[in-house]
Amino acid sequence: MNVYRQLETRFARLSALSDAEMHLHWDQSVMMPPKGAEARGEQLAALKAVCHGMITAPDMGELIDKAESETGLDDWQAANLREMKRQWVHAAALSEEQVEALSRAVTACETKWREARDENNYESVRPLLQTVLDIIRECAEAKSARLGLAPYDALLDEYSPGVTEAMIDEVFGTLETFLPDFLPDVMQKQAQGPKPLMPEGPFPADKQRQLGVEMMARLGFDFNSGRLDESLHPFSSGTPDDLRITTRYDEDDFAFGLMGVLHETGHALYDHGLPKKWRGQPVGSHLGMDIHESQSLLVEMQACRSPEFLRFAAPVMRDTFGGSGPAWTEENIIRLYSWIEPGLIRVDADEVTYPAHVILRYNLERDMIAGRLALADLPEAWNAGMQKLLGITPPDDALGCMQDIHWFDGAWGYFPSYTLGAIAGAQLFDAAKKTDPEIMPSIAQGNFSPLLAWLRENVHSHGRRYPSPELLTRATGRPLDVTAFTSHLRTRYIG
Amino acid sequence: MNVYRQLETRFARLSALSDAEMHLHWDQSVMMPPKGAEARGEQLAALKAVCHGMITAPDMGELIDKAESETGLDDWQAANLREMKRQWVHAAALSEEQVEALSRAVTACETKWREARDENNYESVRPLLQTVLDIIRECAEAKSARLGLAPYDALLDEYSPGVTEAMIDEVFGTLETFLPDFLPDVMQKQAQGPKPLMPEGPFPADKQRQLGVEMMARLGFDFNSGRLDESLHPFSSGTPDDLRITTRYDEDDFAFGLMGVLHETGHALYDHGLPKKWRGQPVGSHLGMDIHESQSLLVEMQACRSPEFLRFAAPVMRDTFGGSGPAWTEENIIRLYSWIEPGLIRVDADEVTYPAHVILRYNLERDMIAGRLALADLPEAWNAGMQKLLGITPPDDALGCMQDIHWFDGAWGYFPSYTLGAIAGAQLFDAAKKTDPEIMPSIAQGNFSPLLAWLRENVHSHGRRYPSPELLTRATGRPLDVTAFTSHLRTRYIG
C-alpha cells in the first residue's frame, strides 16, 4: 500500500489548501472590508492554481493506477481511492486552457448578469451566457469521455456524485404529475382556515441572534467548533471542527433569519459528524450537494417546521421578543410557517411549490446542454414552464429566467440537488422516526438528540464510504423515491 | 527584462500565498473557535510548505543571476530584484532538513516554555532551548556564508534588513551610558509633582471601541480598507488595503486598549501607504521590523502621548465615558500617560525604561549566538544585567529570563527592532516637525493629516526602494543616531 499512502499524503495537503481557500471565501463574505477585494482575488486565484497543479500533477494518473493494483486496502481505503480518482478525473479531464477560459467567461458573465437583471435586459447578457454554455458543453463532453457517463450526467457527477439523469427523470417525473393536482387541493384546504397573522416587530438583531444561538444549541451545534455570523445571503462553510454559518436579520420579520439559522445548522451538523478518522481525505468528505441539502432540509423543513416543534418554539419566540396577542399563539405560528403561496421566485418558495421551480430549471438546462434548446428561446420556454407547473407567468425576465445566478456563474447540473435533497430528507426523516419512536416526542420538547444520533449513525459518520444510492438504501431500506416526500406533504398540508 | 518579468510573476504568486497564510493567522487569533486549531495547523503547514517550495525552486538562483545581467531595469525594478534575492538567499540558505528541524524544535520548546514559566522552572526547558539555539546558530552560519555577513548580522538581516551589530552597538552603547544617569533625574523630577489619579471605571467595551474607532479615523485609518477587532494581545496584520488591527479592552483601565489601538494604527498606516504600484512585489513591502516599529511608536509615543494631543483627547475621553472630577483633567491625563516606573516586565515598560529591557536582551542573545554565554549561565547574567541597567533584580526566572516568548519561539535577532524603532521614530518625528511647522498645532486639534502626509511622502511610499539607513538619511538628513530620542526624553520628562 505504499503508493496508496503516498496518495493519502498528497490529498491531505490538497484538502488543507482547499480548506484555506474556503476559509478565505468565508472571510470575504463575512468580515472583509470592501477594498480588500482585489488582494483577496489574488490570494484565491493563487490557491486555486496551486490546488489545480497538485491534483493534475503529471504522475497522478499513474499513481492512481498503481494504487488500484495494490493489495490489502480495506473498504474505507478502497472507497478513498475511488473518490481520489473521481476528483482527479474531474480536474484532469479539462485542459489548463479550458479551466482558464471557463473562469474568464464566468467572471465576465456573472458581472454582466447583475447589470442585465437590474435592467431586465436578457439580450444584453445572452452572448456572454452563450460563451459560458459553449465551454460548459465542451467540459461536459471532455468529462463524459473520461467518466464513461453521458455529458449531462458528467456535470451532475460533480455536484451529486452517483446521480444520473435517468434517476432524476423518475423522481421528478412523478412529482411533475403529482404537484399540479396536489397544489389546488392545498390551496383549497388552506382557504378554509384564517390567514395567519404576522407578529409585529421591530425585532432587534441581538435578540434574533440570541434566539438563533439557543436553537442551534438545542439542535446540537457545538460553539467550540463553530460560529454564527451575518452575511447578505445565509450560508454554511468551514471544516468539520470549525464550522461557520451565517444568516441575515430582518428587523421586521424574524422568521427569515431564524429559518436561515436552522437550515444552515442542518448543513453544519452533517459536516461536524463526518468520520473523524478520515478528516482531510476524500472519503471523509460529505456525499455531495444533494445529500448535504437533505440534511439542511430535514432539519429545517421536516423537524423544525413540524407542528410538534413549533408548539415548543412559539413560547420561546414570544419570550425572546416579549410578544403577546393572537399573532404569537402556537396555532398561528404553525400556520404562518407552513403557509403555501405559489410565486415567481425560487428562493422565496415554500416546500410545496419549490420542486416546481427546480423541475423547470432541470428540464431547461438538460435541454440546453443537449443542444435541444437555444438560449434565444430560453425566456419563452421558461415562461411556458412556469405557467404549466405553477399557473403563473413572469411579467419579465428579471423575475423569470434571470433570477438565479447559477447558469451565469457556470453551475450547470447544480439545480437538481435542491429537490433531490428535499426528497432524500423526507425519506431519511421518515426512516429515522420509524426506527426510533422517541424522535418526535423529543423534538416536541426541544430535544434533538435522538434525531441527531440517528443521523450521525446512518448518514454523517459514513462520509463518502458508500455512493449516495447505497447510503440511502442502507439507511432507509430502499433507493431514492418520492413516496416519503409526497406523503409528508399530504400529511402536513391536507391532514 | 524577460527573466525579470518571470520573477515578478513568481513573486506575485508567492506574495498572494503568504498573504493568505497571514490572513489565516489573523483568523486564528481573532475569530477561530478553539477546536478549529488542528485543521488550521494543517492549512498553515501546507501553505508554508508550498511557499518554501516556490521560493527555493531549483531554477530560482539561476533566474536571479540571469535577471541581474539583464539591462533596462529602472531603480524600482533593480531594488525589487535585490529584495527578491534577499528573500531567496534567506530561504535557500537552509536545507529542507534544517527548516523542518527548526520548526519541530520551536514547537516543542514553545509548548514546554509555557509550562516552565508557569512553574518557574528554567532548568526544565533549558535542554529544549539548547536545541533551538544550536539550530539557530547553524542557520546563522549557513546564512552568514551566503549573505557575506557575520552570523548575528545574518539573523538581524531577516528582521531588520541592513542593520548590523556594529550599528546597534553604537546607538545602544550611547543609550547604555545615558539611561542610568537619566533615569534617577526623571524619578526625582517626577517625585516633585503629585501622583496621577486613575479614572475610575468600569469602562464598557463598546464605549472603549467607540473611542478607539474615533481616534483611528482621526489618525487617517480608512475603515473601507481595514477593521478593528479584539484579541488576547493587540497586533496588526493584513494586506495594505485590508488591514486588520486588534486590541484588548480592560474594563478597569481604558488606557491599555486605547494605546493598543493607537500603536497598531501606526503599523497599519505604514502598510496602507506602501507604494500601490508595487503591491505583491518584494520592493512594495515594508522595510523591516525596526522601521515598522518606528511607525507605531511614532504614532503612539511621539504623537499621541504628547501633551498637545492629550489636551485635545482628555475631553473626548471624558465625554465618551461620562467621567468627571480631578482624574479627568487634561493635566492629570498627561501625567498619567507619561508616568515612569522601572519594572521587571518589558511589555509593561514605559518609553524611558523600555530600552534597558531591549539592550539587556540584545547583549545576552549576541553573546549566546557567539558562544560566549552558555544557557546554564543565562539566569545569572539576566539578573546581573537588570540590576546594572534598572537597579532591580527579578525574584525568579519567570519574571526574569523566561518572560518573553521570542528565544523559545526561535526569534533570535528580533529584540533590537523594538528600540531601533523607538529611536528611528523619534528621529523621523523630529524631522517631520522641523519640515512642517503645522504638524504639532494640527495634532493639538486632533488633526493628523499633516503628519500623515509627511510620513506618506518620506517613509511609506518608498516601500523597500532604499535600504533603511538610506531611507533615514533621505528623510532626516542623517543615518540613525540617538540624539532625537534622548532629546525627546529630556524634553518630555525633565522639561
mmCIF file of C-alpha atoms in Angstrom, chain B residues 120-341:
data_model
loop_
_atom_site.group_PDB
_atom_site.id
_atom_site.type_symbol
_atom_site.label_atom_id
_atom_site.label_comp_id
_atom_site.label_asym_id
_atom_site.label_seq_id
_atom_site.Cartn_x
_atom_site.Cartn_y
_atom_site.Cartn_z
ATOM 1 C CA ASN B 120 9.141 28.949 37.357
ATOM 2 C CA ASN B 121 11.393 26.089 36.296
ATOM 3 C CA TYR B 122 14.005 27.293 33.793
ATOM 4 C CA GLU B 123 16.001 24.072 34.027
ATOM 5 C CA SER B 124 13.037 22.088 32.689
ATOM 6 C CA VAL B 125 13.014 23.991 29.404
ATOM 7 C CA ARG B 126 16.767 24.546 29.083
ATOM 8 C CA PRO B 127 17.514 21.360 27.062
ATOM 9 C CA LEU B 128 14.819 22.258 24.520
ATOM 10 C CA LEU B 129 16.054 25.843 24.361
ATOM 11 C CA GLN B 130 19.559 24.465 23.776
ATOM 12 C CA THR B 131 18.269 22.535 20.753
ATOM 13 C CA VAL B 132 16.648 25.668 19.368
ATOM 14 C CA LEU B 133 19.814 27.701 19.952
ATOM 15 C CA ASP B 134 22.009 25.049 18.337
ATOM 16 C CA ILE B 135 19.861 25.023 15.200
ATOM 17 C CA ILE B 136 19.632 28.832 15.120
ATOM 18 C CA ARG B 137 23.431 29.032 15.312
ATOM 19 C CA GLU B 138 23.659 26.525 12.463
ATOM 20 C CA CYS B 139 21.194 28.576 10.412
ATOM 21 C CA ALA B 140 23.096 31.774 11.219
ATOM 22 C CA GLU B 141 26.310 30.150 9.965
ATOM 23 C CA ALA B 142 24.610 28.952 6.784
ATOM 24 C CA LYS B 143 23.117 32.378 6.058
ATOM 25 C CA SER B 144 26.336 34.108 7.025
ATOM 26 C CA ALA B 145 28.192 32.353 4.224
ATOM 27 C CA ARG B 146 25.563 33.191 1.619
ATOM 28 C CA LEU B 147 24.962 36.794 2.676
ATOM 29 C CA GLY B 148 28.577 37.698 3.359
ATOM 30 C CA LEU B 149 27.592 38.862 6.846
ATOM 31 C CA ALA B 150 28.692 37.817 10.319
ATOM 32 C CA PRO B 151 26.368 35.160 11.812
ATOM 33 C CA TYR B 152 24.479 37.510 14.178
ATOM 34 C CA ASP B 153 24.188 40.099 11.398
ATOM 35 C CA ALA B 154 22.671 37.414 9.210
ATOM 36 C CA LEU B 155 19.988 36.860 11.855
ATOM 37 C CA LEU B 156 19.365 40.606 12.170
ATOM 38 C CA ASP B 157 19.038 40.847 8.386
ATOM 39 C CA GLU B 158 15.886 38.731 8.441
ATOM 40 C CA TYR B 159 14.005 41.118 10.754
ATOM 41 C CA SER B 160 15.755 44.454 10.137
ATOM 42 C CA PRO B 161 17.464 44.309 6.733
ATOM 43 C CA GLY B 162 20.584 46.457 6.519
ATOM 44 C CA VAL B 163 21.037 46.710 10.294
ATOM 45 C CA THR B 164 24.306 45.316 11.707
ATOM 46 C CA GLU B 165 25.716 44.572 15.124
ATOM 47 C CA ALA B 166 28.174 47.457 14.668
ATOM 48 C CA MET B 167 25.322 49.939 14.079
ATOM 49 C CA ILE B 168 23.404 48.669 17.064
ATOM 50 C CA ASP B 169 26.481 48.752 19.287
ATOM 51 C CA GLU B 170 26.884 52.403 18.540
ATOM 52 C CA VAL B 171 23.325 53.524 19.301
ATOM 53 C CA PHE B 172 22.654 51.078 22.137
ATOM 54 C CA GLY B 173 26.082 51.871 23.599
ATOM 55 C CA THR B 174 25.206 55.556 23.839
ATOM 56 C CA LEU B 175 21.859 54.734 25.447
ATOM 57 C CA GLU B 176 23.516 52.340 27.864
ATOM 58 C CA THR B 177 25.534 55.252 29.256
ATOM 59 C CA PHE B 178 22.733 57.786 29.005
ATOM 60 C CA LEU B 179 19.919 55.886 30.712
ATOM 61 C CA PRO B 180 21.478 55.017 34.117
ATOM 62 C CA ASP B 181 22.186 58.743 34.672
ATOM 63 C CA PHE B 182 18.954 59.966 33.180
ATOM 64 C CA LEU B 183 16.520 57.676 34.986
ATOM 65 C CA PRO B 184 17.292 58.955 38.525
ATOM 66 C CA ASP B 185 16.833 62.531 37.277
ATOM 67 C CA VAL B 186 13.420 61.603 35.858
ATOM 68 C CA MET B 187 12.376 59.860 39.057
ATOM 69 C CA GLN B 188 13.450 62.824 41.136
ATOM 70 C CA LYS B 189 11.624 65.298 38.906
ATOM 71 C CA GLN B 190 8.527 63.104 38.883
ATOM 72 C CA ALA B 191 8.521 62.838 42.681
ATOM 73 C CA GLN B 192 8.186 66.614 42.932
ATOM 74 C CA GLY B 193 4.679 66.523 41.472
ATOM 75 C CA PRO B 194 1.539 64.680 42.590
ATOM 76 C CA LYS B 195 0.949 61.016 41.719
ATOM 77 C CA PRO B 196 -1.533 60.817 38.831
ATOM 78 C CA LEU B 197 -5.065 59.625 39.608
ATOM 79 C CA MET B 198 -6.576 56.641 37.767
ATOM 80 C CA PRO B 199 -10.003 57.445 36.268
ATOM 81 C CA GLU B 200 -12.485 55.075 37.829
ATOM 82 C CA GLY B 201 -14.298 52.518 35.701
ATOM 83 C CA PRO B 202 -15.913 50.315 34.756
ATOM 84 C CA PHE B 203 -15.368 51.324 31.126
ATOM 85 C CA PRO B 204 -17.726 49.249 28.941
ATOM 86 C CA ALA B 205 -16.009 47.560 25.977
ATOM 87 C CA ASP B 206 -18.407 49.080 23.436
ATOM 88 C CA LYS B 207 -17.569 52.612 24.629
ATOM 89 C CA GLN B 208 -13.861 51.825 24.513
ATOM 90 C CA ARG B 209 -14.287 50.550 20.991
ATOM 91 C CA GLN B 210 -16.174 53.692 20.004
ATOM 92 C CA LEU B 211 -13.324 55.835 21.357
ATOM 93 C CA GLY B 212 -10.763 53.676 19.525
ATOM 94 C CA VAL B 213 -12.648 53.946 16.233
ATOM 95 C CA GLU B 214 -12.904 57.734 16.611
ATOM 96 C CA MET B 215 -9.178 58.057 17.221
ATOM 97 C CA MET B 216 -8.325 55.690 14.347
ATOM 98 C CA ALA B 217 -10.424 57.806 11.993
ATOM 99 C CA ARG B 218 -8.601 60.957 13.209
ATOM 100 C CA LEU B 219 -5.270 59.251 12.572
ATOM 101 C CA GLY B 220 -6.357 58.595 8.995
ATOM 102 C CA PHE B 221 -7.326 54.918 9.162
ATOM 103 C CA ASP B 222 -9.715 54.019 6.319
ATOM 104 C CA PHE B 223 -12.404 51.596 7.518
ATOM 105 C CA ASN B 224 -13.099 50.574 3.914
ATOM 106 C CA SER B 225 -9.582 49.148 3.958
ATOM 107 C CA GLY B 226 -9.499 47.583 7.382
ATOM 108 C CA ARG B 227 -11.137 46.509 10.631
ATOM 109 C CA LEU B 228 -10.689 46.799 14.375
ATOM 110 C CA ASP B 229 -11.252 43.597 16.366
ATOM 111 C CA GLU B 230 -10.306 42.064 19.691
ATOM 112 C CA SER B 231 -7.619 39.532 20.614
ATOM 113 C CA LEU B 232 -5.634 38.499 23.676
ATOM 114 C CA HIS B 233 -2.600 40.536 22.566
ATOM 115 C CA PRO B 234 -3.013 43.587 20.323
ATOM 116 C CA PHE B 235 -1.498 43.151 16.860
ATOM 117 C CA SER B 236 -1.634 44.458 13.316
ATOM 118 C CA SER B 237 -1.870 42.212 10.272
ATOM 119 C CA GLY B 238 -3.315 42.045 6.787
ATOM 120 C CA THR B 239 -2.593 43.468 3.359
ATOM 121 C CA PRO B 240 -2.263 47.189 2.521
ATOM 122 C CA ASP B 241 -5.920 47.501 1.512
ATOM 123 C CA ASP B 242 -7.283 45.034 4.050
ATOM 124 C CA LEU B 243 -5.663 45.876 7.380
ATOM 125 C CA ARG B 244 -6.697 44.032 10.489
ATOM 126 C CA ILE B 245 -5.764 45.548 13.814
ATOM 127 C CA THR B 246 -6.753 44.265 17.229
ATOM 128 C CA THR B 247 -6.730 45.368 20.819
ATOM 129 C CA ARG B 248 -7.992 44.138 24.181
ATOM 130 C CA TYR B 249 -10.464 46.010 26.403
ATOM 131 C CA ASP B 250 -9.794 46.057 30.142
ATOM 132 C CA GLU B 251 -12.983 47.300 31.801
ATOM 133 C CA ASP B 252 -10.981 48.812 34.681
ATOM 134 C CA ASP B 253 -8.412 50.673 32.588
ATOM 135 C CA PHE B 254 -9.268 52.021 29.174
ATOM 136 C CA ALA B 255 -5.709 53.252 28.548
ATOM 137 C CA PHE B 256 -4.473 49.745 27.763
ATOM 138 C CA GLY B 257 -6.973 49.185 24.961
ATOM 139 C CA LEU B 258 -6.702 52.712 23.590
ATOM 140 C CA MET B 259 -2.907 52.774 23.498
ATOM 141 C CA GLY B 260 -3.017 49.375 21.789
ATOM 142 C CA VAL B 261 -5.308 50.834 19.122
ATOM 143 C CA LEU B 262 -3.082 53.888 18.572
ATOM 144 C CA HIS B 263 0.085 51.787 18.394
ATOM 145 C CA GLU B 264 -1.380 49.265 15.950
ATOM 146 C CA THR B 265 -2.897 52.057 13.856
ATOM 147 C CA GLY B 266 0.656 53.373 13.398
ATOM 148 C CA HIS B 267 1.619 49.988 11.956
ATOM 149 C CA ALA B 268 -1.474 49.876 9.739
ATOM 150 C CA LEU B 269 -0.959 53.387 8.353
ATOM 151 C CA TYR B 270 2.518 52.357 7.224
ATOM 152 C CA ASP B 271 1.253 49.287 5.379
ATOM 153 C CA HIS B 272 -1.607 51.237 3.841
ATOM 154 C CA GLY B 273 0.820 53.839 2.499
ATOM 155 C CA LEU B 274 3.144 51.342 0.779
ATOM 156 C CA PRO B 275 3.512 52.006 -2.962
ATOM 157 C CA LYS B 276 0.332 50.914 -4.764
ATOM 158 C CA LYS B 277 2.180 50.211 -7.967
ATOM 159 C CA TRP B 278 4.315 47.589 -6.241
ATOM 160 C CA ARG B 279 1.644 45.657 -4.378
ATOM 161 C CA GLY B 280 2.612 41.989 -4.173
ATOM 162 C CA GLN B 281 6.276 42.581 -5.075
ATOM 163 C CA PRO B 282 9.165 42.432 -2.570
ATOM 164 C CA VAL B 283 10.051 46.107 -3.155
ATOM 165 C CA GLY B 284 6.456 47.051 -2.321
ATOM 166 C CA SER B 285 6.812 45.606 1.154
ATOM 167 C CA HIS B 286 7.693 47.414 4.418
ATOM 168 C CA LEU B 287 11.340 47.909 5.320
ATOM 169 C CA GLY B 288 11.559 45.542 8.262
ATOM 170 C CA MET B 289 10.506 45.254 11.887
ATOM 171 C CA ASP B 290 12.675 48.196 13.020
ATOM 172 C CA ILE B 291 11.085 50.691 10.640
ATOM 173 C CA HIS B 292 7.641 49.162 11.208
ATOM 174 C CA GLU B 293 8.069 49.705 14.924
ATOM 175 C CA SER B 294 9.253 53.270 14.268
ATOM 176 C CA GLN B 295 5.860 53.981 12.727
ATOM 177 C CA SER B 296 3.811 52.530 15.572
ATOM 178 C CA LEU B 297 5.946 54.200 18.242
ATOM 179 C CA LEU B 298 5.974 57.491 16.379
ATOM 180 C CA VAL B 299 2.177 57.481 16.413
ATOM 181 C CA GLU B 300 1.746 56.164 19.951
ATOM 182 C CA MET B 301 4.698 57.595 21.869
ATOM 183 C CA GLN B 302 5.704 60.714 19.946
ATOM 184 C CA ALA B 303 2.339 61.987 18.685
ATOM 185 C CA CYS B 304 -0.419 60.532 20.875
ATOM 186 C CA ARG B 305 1.268 60.741 24.284
ATOM 187 C CA SER B 306 2.340 64.328 23.592
ATOM 188 C CA PRO B 307 0.827 66.912 25.969
ATOM 189 C CA GLU B 308 -0.528 68.707 22.880
ATOM 190 C CA PHE B 309 -2.614 65.718 21.783
ATOM 191 C CA LEU B 310 -3.602 64.605 25.288
ATOM 192 C CA ARG B 311 -5.015 68.086 25.977
ATOM 193 C CA PHE B 312 -7.230 67.510 22.934
ATOM 194 C CA ALA B 313 -8.024 63.885 23.792
ATOM 195 C CA ALA B 314 -8.829 64.233 27.518
ATOM 196 C CA PRO B 315 -12.234 65.908 26.973
ATOM 197 C CA VAL B 316 -13.080 63.313 24.296
ATOM 198 C CA MET B 317 -12.298 60.531 26.792
ATOM 199 C CA ARG B 318 -14.333 62.312 29.461
ATOM 200 C CA ASP B 319 -17.341 62.639 27.128
ATOM 201 C CA THR B 320 -17.097 59.043 25.942
ATOM 202 C CA PHE B 321 -17.203 57.589 29.444
ATOM 203 C CA GLY B 322 -19.190 60.342 31.136
ATOM 204 C CA GLY B 323 -16.303 60.977 33.560
ATOM 205 C CA SER B 324 -15.836 63.971 35.826
ATOM 206 C CA GLY B 325 -13.580 65.104 38.654
ATOM 207 C CA PRO B 326 -9.834 65.525 39.120
ATOM 208 C CA ALA B 327 -8.843 62.222 37.468
ATOM 209 C CA TRP B 328 -10.199 63.531 34.148
ATOM 210 C CA THR B 329 -8.380 66.852 33.925
ATOM 211 C CA GLU B 330 -6.033 67.396 30.998
ATOM 212 C CA GLU B 331 -3.052 67.739 33.341
ATOM 213 C CA ASN B 332 -3.797 64.509 35.198
ATOM 214 C CA ILE B 333 -4.257 62.587 31.942
ATOM 215 C CA ILE B 334 -0.929 63.930 30.622
ATOM 216 C CA ARG B 335 0.790 62.929 33.854
ATOM 217 C CA LEU B 336 -0.843 59.503 33.845
ATOM 218 C CA TYR B 337 0.209 58.708 30.274
ATOM 219 C CA SER B 338 3.821 59.749 30.817
ATOM 220 C CA TRP B 339 4.374 58.097 34.185
ATOM 221 C CA ILE B 340 7.737 56.381 34.584
ATOM 222 C CA GLU B 341 8.215 53.342 36.752
#
